[in-house]
Structure formats: C-alpha cells, structure tokens
Amino acid sequence: MDQTEIINLFKETNVIQTGHFELSSGRHTDTYLQCAQILQYPEYTNKLAVEIANLWENEDIDLVVGPAIGGIVISYAVASKMGSRNIFSERKNGEMKFRRNLEVKENEKVLIVEDVVTTGGSVREVIDLLEDFMADIVGISSLVDRSNGQVEFAYTFKPLIQLKVDSYKEDECKFCKKRIPINKPGSKKVKSWI
Ligand SMILES: [Zn+2]
C-alpha cells in the first residue's frame, strides 16, 4: 500500500477525522487522529502490521516494543508478522518502565512501534529505557508521523505515513471565527477511564 492508500484507509476507518477539535494541549485543529479506530479490526491491523514489517524486512528483529497504551496493539501485530517477541512499556509515577517482570536481554535487536508520533517524547523515553538494558535498537516505526518529518531520533525512523496537522491558538482559530461548534475528543473527561 502506498501513502495515499493508507491515508484513504485511515479516513474510511475514522482514524483521520476532520472537523473542529480542541486538542489536549488546548490548541484547535481541523484534523483529529484516533488510531484505536482502525486497531479494533484485526484484519486491518494485520494489513498495517505487514506494511511495517516490510519496512524492516532486511533486519533480524528479536523484539518489538510498544509504549502503552497506543503502541500495544500495533506492536504486537508487527511482532506476530516478524515472528519475534513483543513487550510493552508503561508509565509508573511518570516514569517509562517495563513492569510485570517483562525484560529486554543485552544485545537483543529491538524495533520500537508506536501509533502516533507527534513530538517523539514517549519514543525517546523508550529509547532511554532500552539503552539502560544495553539493547541493540534497530529503529522506530509508527502508523503516523504527525510532525510531518520534523521529529528526529538517534535511530532510523520509518513511519507508515507523514501528515501535516495544523493547529491554532483559540483566539487565532479560523473555525471559531466561523462559529463552527467544537468537539473536545481529548478532554480529561473522555480520558478518565485510563
Ligand atoms: Zn477553534
């Protein structure tokens, strides 16, 4: 699948939603991303996992690591295609860790798989964690690079698609000026189940 086909699939499955949204940062945007929408369908998840696995077909990956929560499902699916192990990292008291006795062996060849990369903060925390374990980090993939190629890591980064999502301060938002009703999908109320 090329970028356009993947973008179309993301639109069909409501991963890419257009309208007038308030992000958790408080900024307003016309594009909202929700990867969980496509990951509820194993058939589509497997298709995306094949695409990611193909990007790394010349590498022997021992372990795929996904940061919780967004990276859990897709990293598992990618590991399944690669025939490798899969674990997830999670935050405890604000610190990214492997819990539940999950471990990384020294020199294991590791691929990090995330759903959306915006600033790359979570991925960098996973990189630090893996470096503590002396893992051999091969690279990083994500379903979406929302920074449109602006984010940089110390290891190779291969996203499935790159998007440029503009956002605006509330008082500069052209959709507010047109009095288009706002949707707050990232509000704390919605996230309270975490
Ligand atoms: Zn607005």
PDB file of C-alpha atoms and ligand atoms in Angstrom:
ATOM      1  CA  MET A   1       0.000   0.000   0.000  1.00  0.00           C
ATOM      2  CA  ASP A   2       1.289   3.482  -0.765  1.00  0.00           C
ATOM      3  CA  GLN A   3       0.800   6.568   1.427  1.00  0.00           C
ATOM      4  CA  THR A   4      -2.381   7.614  -0.384  1.00  0.00           C
ATOM      5  CA  GLU A   5      -3.969   4.170   0.020  1.00  0.00           C
ATOM      6  CA  ILE A   6      -3.117   4.121   3.724  1.00  0.00           C
ATOM      7  CA  ILE A   7      -4.468   7.672   4.204  1.00  0.00           C
ATOM      8  CA  ASN A   8      -7.702   6.667   2.442  1.00  0.00           C
ATOM      9  CA  LEU A   9      -7.997   3.586   4.670  1.00  0.00           C
ATOM     10  CA  PHE A  10      -7.449   5.796   7.739  1.00  0.00           C
ATOM     11  CA  LYS A  11     -10.232   8.119   6.566  1.00  0.00           C
ATOM     12  CA  GLU A  12     -12.624   5.213   5.899  1.00  0.00           C
ATOM     13  CA  THR A  13     -11.993   3.764   9.358  1.00  0.00           C
ATOM     14  CA  ASN A  14     -12.250   7.145  11.165  1.00  0.00           C
ATOM     15  CA  VAL A  15      -8.579   7.265  12.193  1.00  0.00           C
ATOM     16  CA  ILE A  16      -8.355  10.621  10.432  1.00  0.00           C
ATOM     17  CA  GLN A  17     -11.363  12.768  11.352  1.00  0.00           C
ATOM     18  CA  THR A  18     -11.965  16.243  10.024  1.00  0.00           C
ATOM     19  CA  GLY A  19     -13.987  18.977  11.706  1.00  0.00           C
ATOM     20  CA  HIS A  20     -13.196  21.420  14.531  1.00  0.00           C
ATOM     21  CA  PHE A  21     -11.424  19.899  17.518  1.00  0.00           C
ATOM     22  CA  GLU A  22      -9.752  21.006  20.726  1.00  0.00           C
ATOM     23  CA  LEU A  23      -6.576  19.029  21.426  1.00  0.00           C
ATOM     24  CA  SER A  24      -5.438  18.133  24.946  1.00  0.00           C
ATOM     25  CA  SER A  25      -2.889  20.957  24.589  1.00  0.00           C
ATOM     26  CA  GLY A  26      -5.801  23.410  24.308  1.00  0.00           C
ATOM     27  CA  ARG A  27      -4.996  24.231  20.678  1.00  0.00           C
ATOM     28  CA  HIS A  28      -7.633  23.938  17.959  1.00  0.00           C
ATOM     29  CA  THR A  29      -7.333  21.903  14.761  1.00  0.00           C
ATOM     30  CA  ASP A  30      -9.380  20.638  11.824  1.00  0.00           C
ATOM     31  CA  THR A  31      -7.832  17.156  11.914  1.00  0.00           C
ATOM     32  CA  TYR A  32      -8.084  14.659  14.752  1.00  0.00           C
ATOM     33  CA  LEU A  33      -6.318  11.287  14.823  1.00  0.00           C
ATOM     34  CA  GLN A  34      -7.612   8.234  16.649  1.00  0.00           C
ATOM     35  CA  CYS A  35      -5.643   5.104  15.713  1.00  0.00           C
ATOM     36  CA  ALA A  36      -7.737   2.929  18.055  1.00  0.00           C
ATOM     37  CA  GLN A  37     -10.498   3.241  15.437  1.00  0.00           C
ATOM     38  CA  ILE A  38      -8.658   1.025  12.938  1.00  0.00           C
ATOM     39  CA  LEU A  39      -6.954  -1.198  15.517  1.00  0.00           C
ATOM     40  CA  GLN A  40     -10.373  -2.528  16.604  1.00  0.00           C
ATOM     41  CA  TYR A  41     -10.384  -4.570  13.365  1.00  0.00           C
ATOM     42  CA  PRO A  42      -7.746  -7.362  13.369  1.00  0.00           C
ATOM     43  CA  GLU A  43      -7.994  -7.651   9.587  1.00  0.00           C
ATOM     44  CA  TYR A  44      -6.903  -4.021   9.105  1.00  0.00           C
ATOM     45  CA  THR A  45      -4.417  -4.169  11.976  1.00  0.00           C
ATOM     46  CA  ASN A  46      -2.733  -7.150  10.288  1.00  0.00           C
ATOM     47  CA  LYS A  47      -2.561  -5.257   6.982  1.00  0.00           C
ATOM     48  CA  LEU A  48      -0.818  -2.323   8.669  1.00  0.00           C
ATOM     49  CA  ALA A  49       1.496  -4.716  10.538  1.00  0.00           C
ATOM     50  CA  VAL A  50       2.568  -6.298   7.232  1.00  0.00           C
ATOM     51  CA  GLU A  51       3.354  -2.820   5.876  1.00  0.00           C
ATOM     52  CA  ILE A  52       5.528  -2.008   8.893  1.00  0.00           C
ATOM     53  CA  ALA A  53       7.218  -5.435   8.829  1.00  0.00           C
ATOM     54  CA  ASN A  54       8.055  -4.888   5.144  1.00  0.00           C
ATOM     55  CA  LEU A  55       9.903  -1.660   6.010  1.00  0.00           C
ATOM     56  CA  TRP A  56      12.333  -3.735   8.112  1.00  0.00           C
ATOM     57  CA  GLU A  57      12.485  -6.925   6.031  1.00  0.00           C
ATOM     58  CA  ASN A  58      16.290  -6.820   5.808  1.00  0.00           C
ATOM     59  CA  GLU A  59      16.705  -6.770   9.587  1.00  0.00           C
ATOM     60  CA  ASP A  60      16.513  -9.609  12.086  1.00  0.00           C
ATOM     61  CA  ILE A  61      14.329  -8.230  14.844  1.00  0.00           C
ATOM     62  CA  ASP A  62      14.280 -10.190  18.123  1.00  0.00           C
ATOM     63  CA  LEU A  63      11.857  -7.975  19.976  1.00  0.00           C
ATOM     64  CA  VAL A  64       9.202  -5.359  19.168  1.00  0.00           C
ATOM     65  CA  VAL A  65       8.476  -2.844  21.936  1.00  0.00           C
ATOM     66  CA  GLY A  66       5.345  -0.686  22.053  1.00  0.00           C
ATOM     67  CA  PRO A  67       4.749   2.131  24.524  1.00  0.00           C
ATOM     68  CA  ALA A  68       1.393   1.753  26.319  1.00  0.00           C
ATOM     69  CA  ILE A  69      -1.381   2.379  25.502  1.00  0.00           C
ATOM     70  CA  GLY A  70      -1.213   3.437  21.862  1.00  0.00           C
ATOM     71  CA  GLY A  71       1.650   1.119  20.867  1.00  0.00           C
ATOM     72  CA  ILE A  72       0.409  -2.118  22.465  1.00  0.00           C
ATOM     73  CA  VAL A  73      -1.879  -3.487  19.745  1.00  0.00           C
ATOM     74  CA  ILE A  74       0.121  -2.484  16.684  1.00  0.00           C
ATOM     75  CA  SER A  75       3.481  -3.569  18.155  1.00  0.00           C
ATOM     76  CA  TYR A  76       2.004  -6.984  18.976  1.00  0.00           C
ATOM     77  CA  ALA A  77       0.692  -7.352  15.417  1.00  0.00           C
ATOM     78  CA  VAL A  78       4.074  -6.367  13.937  1.00  0.00           C
ATOM     79  CA  ALA A  79       5.882  -8.877  16.184  1.00  0.00           C
ATOM     80  CA  SER A  80       3.424 -11.536  15.067  1.00  0.00           C
ATOM     81  CA  LYS A  81       4.318 -10.866  11.391  1.00  0.00           C
ATOM     82  CA  MET A  82       8.056 -10.823  12.174  1.00  0.00           C
ATOM     83  CA  GLY A  83       7.970 -13.944  14.332  1.00  0.00           C
ATOM     84  CA  SER A  84       9.587 -12.022  17.178  1.00  0.00           C
ATOM     85  CA  ARG A  85       8.819 -11.384  20.823  1.00  0.00           C
ATOM     86  CA  ASN A  86       6.694  -8.424  21.911  1.00  0.00           C
ATOM     87  CA  ILE A  87       6.537  -6.439  25.137  1.00  0.00           C
ATOM     88  CA  PHE A  88       5.145  -3.052  26.105  1.00  0.00           C
ATOM     89  CA  SER A  89       6.474  -0.266  28.287  1.00  0.00           C
ATOM     90  CA  GLU A  90       4.258   1.798  30.547  1.00  0.00           C
ATOM     91  CA  ARG A  91       4.474   4.837  32.780  1.00  0.00           C
ATOM     92  CA  LYS A  92       4.565   4.378  36.537  1.00  0.00           C
ATOM     93  CA  ASN A  93       4.635   7.635  38.546  1.00  0.00           C
ATOM     94  CA  GLY A  94       5.510   9.451  35.336  1.00  0.00           C
ATOM     95  CA  GLU A  95       8.477   7.215  34.518  1.00  0.00           C
ATOM     96  CA  MET A  96       8.593   4.890  31.487  1.00  0.00           C
ATOM     97  CA  LYS A  97       9.326   1.311  32.608  1.00  0.00           C
ATOM     98  CA  PHE A  98       8.928  -2.352  31.824  1.00  0.00           C
ATOM     99  CA  ARG A  99       6.711  -3.818  34.522  1.00  0.00           C
ATOM    100  CA  ARG A 100       5.158  -7.270  35.095  1.00  0.00           C
ATOM    101  CA  ASN A 101       8.643  -8.865  35.013  1.00  0.00           C
ATOM    102  CA  LEU A 102       8.987  -8.022  31.321  1.00  0.00           C
ATOM    103  CA  GLU A 103      12.634  -7.698  30.367  1.00  0.00           C
ATOM    104  CA  VAL A 104      14.993  -6.979  27.491  1.00  0.00           C
ATOM    105  CA  LYS A 105      18.152  -9.025  27.047  1.00  0.00           C
ATOM    106  CA  GLU A 106      21.509  -7.404  26.345  1.00  0.00           C
ATOM    107  CA  ASN A 107      22.168  -7.005  22.590  1.00  0.00           C
ATOM    108  CA  GLU A 108      18.637  -8.028  21.619  1.00  0.00           C
ATOM    109  CA  LYS A 109      17.748  -6.398  18.310  1.00  0.00           C
ATOM    110  CA  VAL A 110      14.771  -4.181  19.072  1.00  0.00           C
ATOM    111  CA  LEU A 111      12.223  -2.326  16.968  1.00  0.00           C
ATOM    112  CA  ILE A 112      10.042   0.309  18.666  1.00  0.00           C
ATOM    113  CA  VAL A 113       6.492   0.580  17.276  1.00  0.00           C
ATOM    114  CA  GLU A 114       4.127   3.405  18.227  1.00  0.00           C
ATOM    115  CA  ASP A 115       0.745   4.511  16.903  1.00  0.00           C
ATOM    116  CA  VAL A 116       1.258   8.272  16.510  1.00  0.00           C
ATOM    117  CA  VAL A 117       4.476  10.247  16.845  1.00  0.00           C
ATOM    118  CA  THR A 118       3.964  13.966  17.465  1.00  0.00           C
ATOM    119  CA  THR A 119       6.937  15.327  19.416  1.00  0.00           C
ATOM    120  CA  GLY A 120       8.532  11.896  19.896  1.00  0.00           C
ATOM    121  CA  GLY A 121       8.590  12.234  23.694  1.00  0.00           C
ATOM    122  CA  SER A 122       7.318   8.740  24.531  1.00  0.00           C
ATOM    123  CA  VAL A 123       9.598   7.123  21.954  1.00  0.00           C
ATOM    124  CA  ARG A 124      12.626   8.929  23.399  1.00  0.00           C
ATOM    125  CA  GLU A 125      11.712   7.627  26.858  1.00  0.00           C
ATOM    126  CA  VAL A 126      11.561   4.075  25.461  1.00  0.00           C
ATOM    127  CA  ILE A 127      14.941   4.598  23.764  1.00  0.00           C
ATOM    128  CA  ASP A 128      16.481   5.658  27.110  1.00  0.00           C
ATOM    129  CA  LEU A 129      14.935   2.616  28.786  1.00  0.00           C
ATOM    130  CA  LEU A 130      16.241   0.229  26.115  1.00  0.00           C
ATOM    131  CA  GLU A 131      19.707   1.775  26.267  1.00  0.00           C
ATOM    132  CA  ASP A 132      19.720   1.044  30.020  1.00  0.00           C
ATOM    133  CA  PHE A 133      19.114  -2.619  29.127  1.00  0.00           C
ATOM    134  CA  MET A 134      22.003  -2.475  26.574  1.00  0.00           C
ATOM    135  CA  ALA A 135      19.588  -3.430  23.789  1.00  0.00           C
ATOM    136  CA  ASP A 136      20.592  -3.100  20.136  1.00  0.00           C
ATOM    137  CA  ILE A 137      17.982  -0.601  18.884  1.00  0.00           C
ATOM    138  CA  VAL A 138      17.384  -1.120  15.154  1.00  0.00           C
ATOM    139  CA  GLY A 139      14.836   1.658  14.675  1.00  0.00           C
ATOM    140  CA  ILE A 140      11.388   3.066  15.180  1.00  0.00           C
ATOM    141  CA  SER A 141       8.141   2.829  13.204  1.00  0.00           C
ATOM    142  CA  SER A 142       4.771   4.451  13.740  1.00  0.00           C
ATOM    143  CA  LEU A 143       1.449   4.356  11.942  1.00  0.00           C
ATOM    144  CA  VAL A 144       1.515   8.143  11.669  1.00  0.00           C
ATOM    145  CA  ASP A 145       4.248  10.772  11.893  1.00  0.00           C
ATOM    146  CA  ARG A 146       2.177  13.813  12.771  1.00  0.00           C
ATOM    147  CA  SER A 147       5.238  16.053  12.790  1.00  0.00           C
ATOM    148  CA  ASN A 148       5.424  15.739   9.002  1.00  0.00           C
ATOM    149  CA  GLY A 149       9.076  14.715   9.114  1.00  0.00           C
ATOM    150  CA  GLN A 150      10.147  17.290  11.720  1.00  0.00           C
ATOM    151  CA  VAL A 151      10.779  14.833  14.560  1.00  0.00           C
ATOM    152  CA  GLU A 152      14.317  13.446  14.926  1.00  0.00           C
ATOM    153  CA  PHE A 153      15.593  10.382  16.741  1.00  0.00           C
ATOM    154  CA  ALA A 154      19.088   8.980  17.245  1.00  0.00           C
ATOM    155  CA  TYR A 155      17.920   5.845  15.352  1.00  0.00           C
ATOM    156  CA  THR A 156      16.265   5.263  11.965  1.00  0.00           C
ATOM    157  CA  PHE A 157      12.597   6.301  11.930  1.00  0.00           C
ATOM    158  CA  LYS A 158      10.231   4.810   9.339  1.00  0.00           C
ATOM    159  CA  PRO A 159       6.594   5.910   9.752  1.00  0.00           C
ATOM    160  CA  LEU A 160       3.861   4.481   7.513  1.00  0.00           C
ATOM    161  CA  ILE A 161       2.508   7.930   6.716  1.00  0.00           C
ATOM    162  CA  GLN A 162       3.506  11.529   7.367  1.00  0.00           C
ATOM    163  CA  LEU A 163       0.844  14.149   7.983  1.00  0.00           C
ATOM    164  CA  LYS A 164       0.968  17.867   8.490  1.00  0.00           C
ATOM    165  CA  VAL A 165      -1.680  18.772  11.042  1.00  0.00           C
ATOM    166  CA  ASP A 166      -2.053  22.496  11.616  1.00  0.00           C
ATOM    167  CA  SER A 167      -3.246  23.740  14.985  1.00  0.00           C
ATOM    168  CA  TYR A 168      -4.166  27.183  16.230  1.00  0.00           C
ATOM    169  CA  LYS A 169      -4.474  29.081  19.487  1.00  0.00           C
ATOM    170  CA  GLU A 170      -8.124  29.517  20.392  1.00  0.00           C
ATOM    171  CA  ASP A 171      -8.119  33.281  19.702  1.00  0.00           C
ATOM    172  CA  GLU A 172      -6.494  32.717  16.294  1.00  0.00           C
ATOM    173  CA  CYS A 173      -8.703  29.781  15.259  1.00  0.00           C
ATOM    174  CA  LYS A 174     -10.428  30.354  11.913  1.00  0.00           C
ATOM    175  CA  PHE A 175     -13.096  27.742  12.742  1.00  0.00           C
ATOM    176  CA  CYS A 176     -14.027  29.525  15.992  1.00  0.00           C
ATOM    177  CA  LYS A 177     -14.345  32.758  13.999  1.00  0.00           C
ATOM    178  CA  LYS A 178     -16.858  30.977  11.735  1.00  0.00           C
ATOM    179  CA  ARG A 179     -18.687  29.781  14.887  1.00  0.00           C
ATOM    180  CA  ILE A 180     -18.329  26.112  13.957  1.00  0.00           C
ATOM    181  CA  PRO A 181     -19.202  24.001  17.051  1.00  0.00           C
ATOM    182  CA  ILE A 182     -16.126  22.458  18.691  1.00  0.00           C
ATOM    183  CA  ASN A 183     -15.527  18.827  19.578  1.00  0.00           C
ATOM    184  CA  LYS A 184     -13.231  18.024  22.523  1.00  0.00           C
ATOM    185  CA  PRO A 185     -12.198  14.403  21.941  1.00  0.00           C
ATOM    186  CA  GLY A 186      -9.022  14.662  24.014  1.00  0.00           C
ATOM    187  CA  SER A 187     -10.630  16.188  27.095  1.00  0.00           C
ATOM    188  CA  LYS A 188      -9.868  14.766  30.528  1.00  0.00           C
ATOM    189  CA  LYS A 189     -13.468  13.597  30.891  1.00  0.00           C
ATOM    190  CA  VAL A 190     -13.099  11.337  27.873  1.00  0.00           C
ATOM    191  CA  LYS A 191      -9.731  10.029  29.090  1.00  0.00           C
ATOM    192  CA  SER A 192     -10.833   9.369  32.670  1.00  0.00           C
ATOM    193  CA  TRP A 193     -11.096   5.601  32.062  1.00  0.00           C
ATOM    194  CA  ILE A 194      -7.281   5.419  31.935  1.00  0.00           C
TER     195      ILE A 194
HETATM  196 ZN    ZN B   1     -11.457  26.770  17.227  1.00  0.00          ZN
END
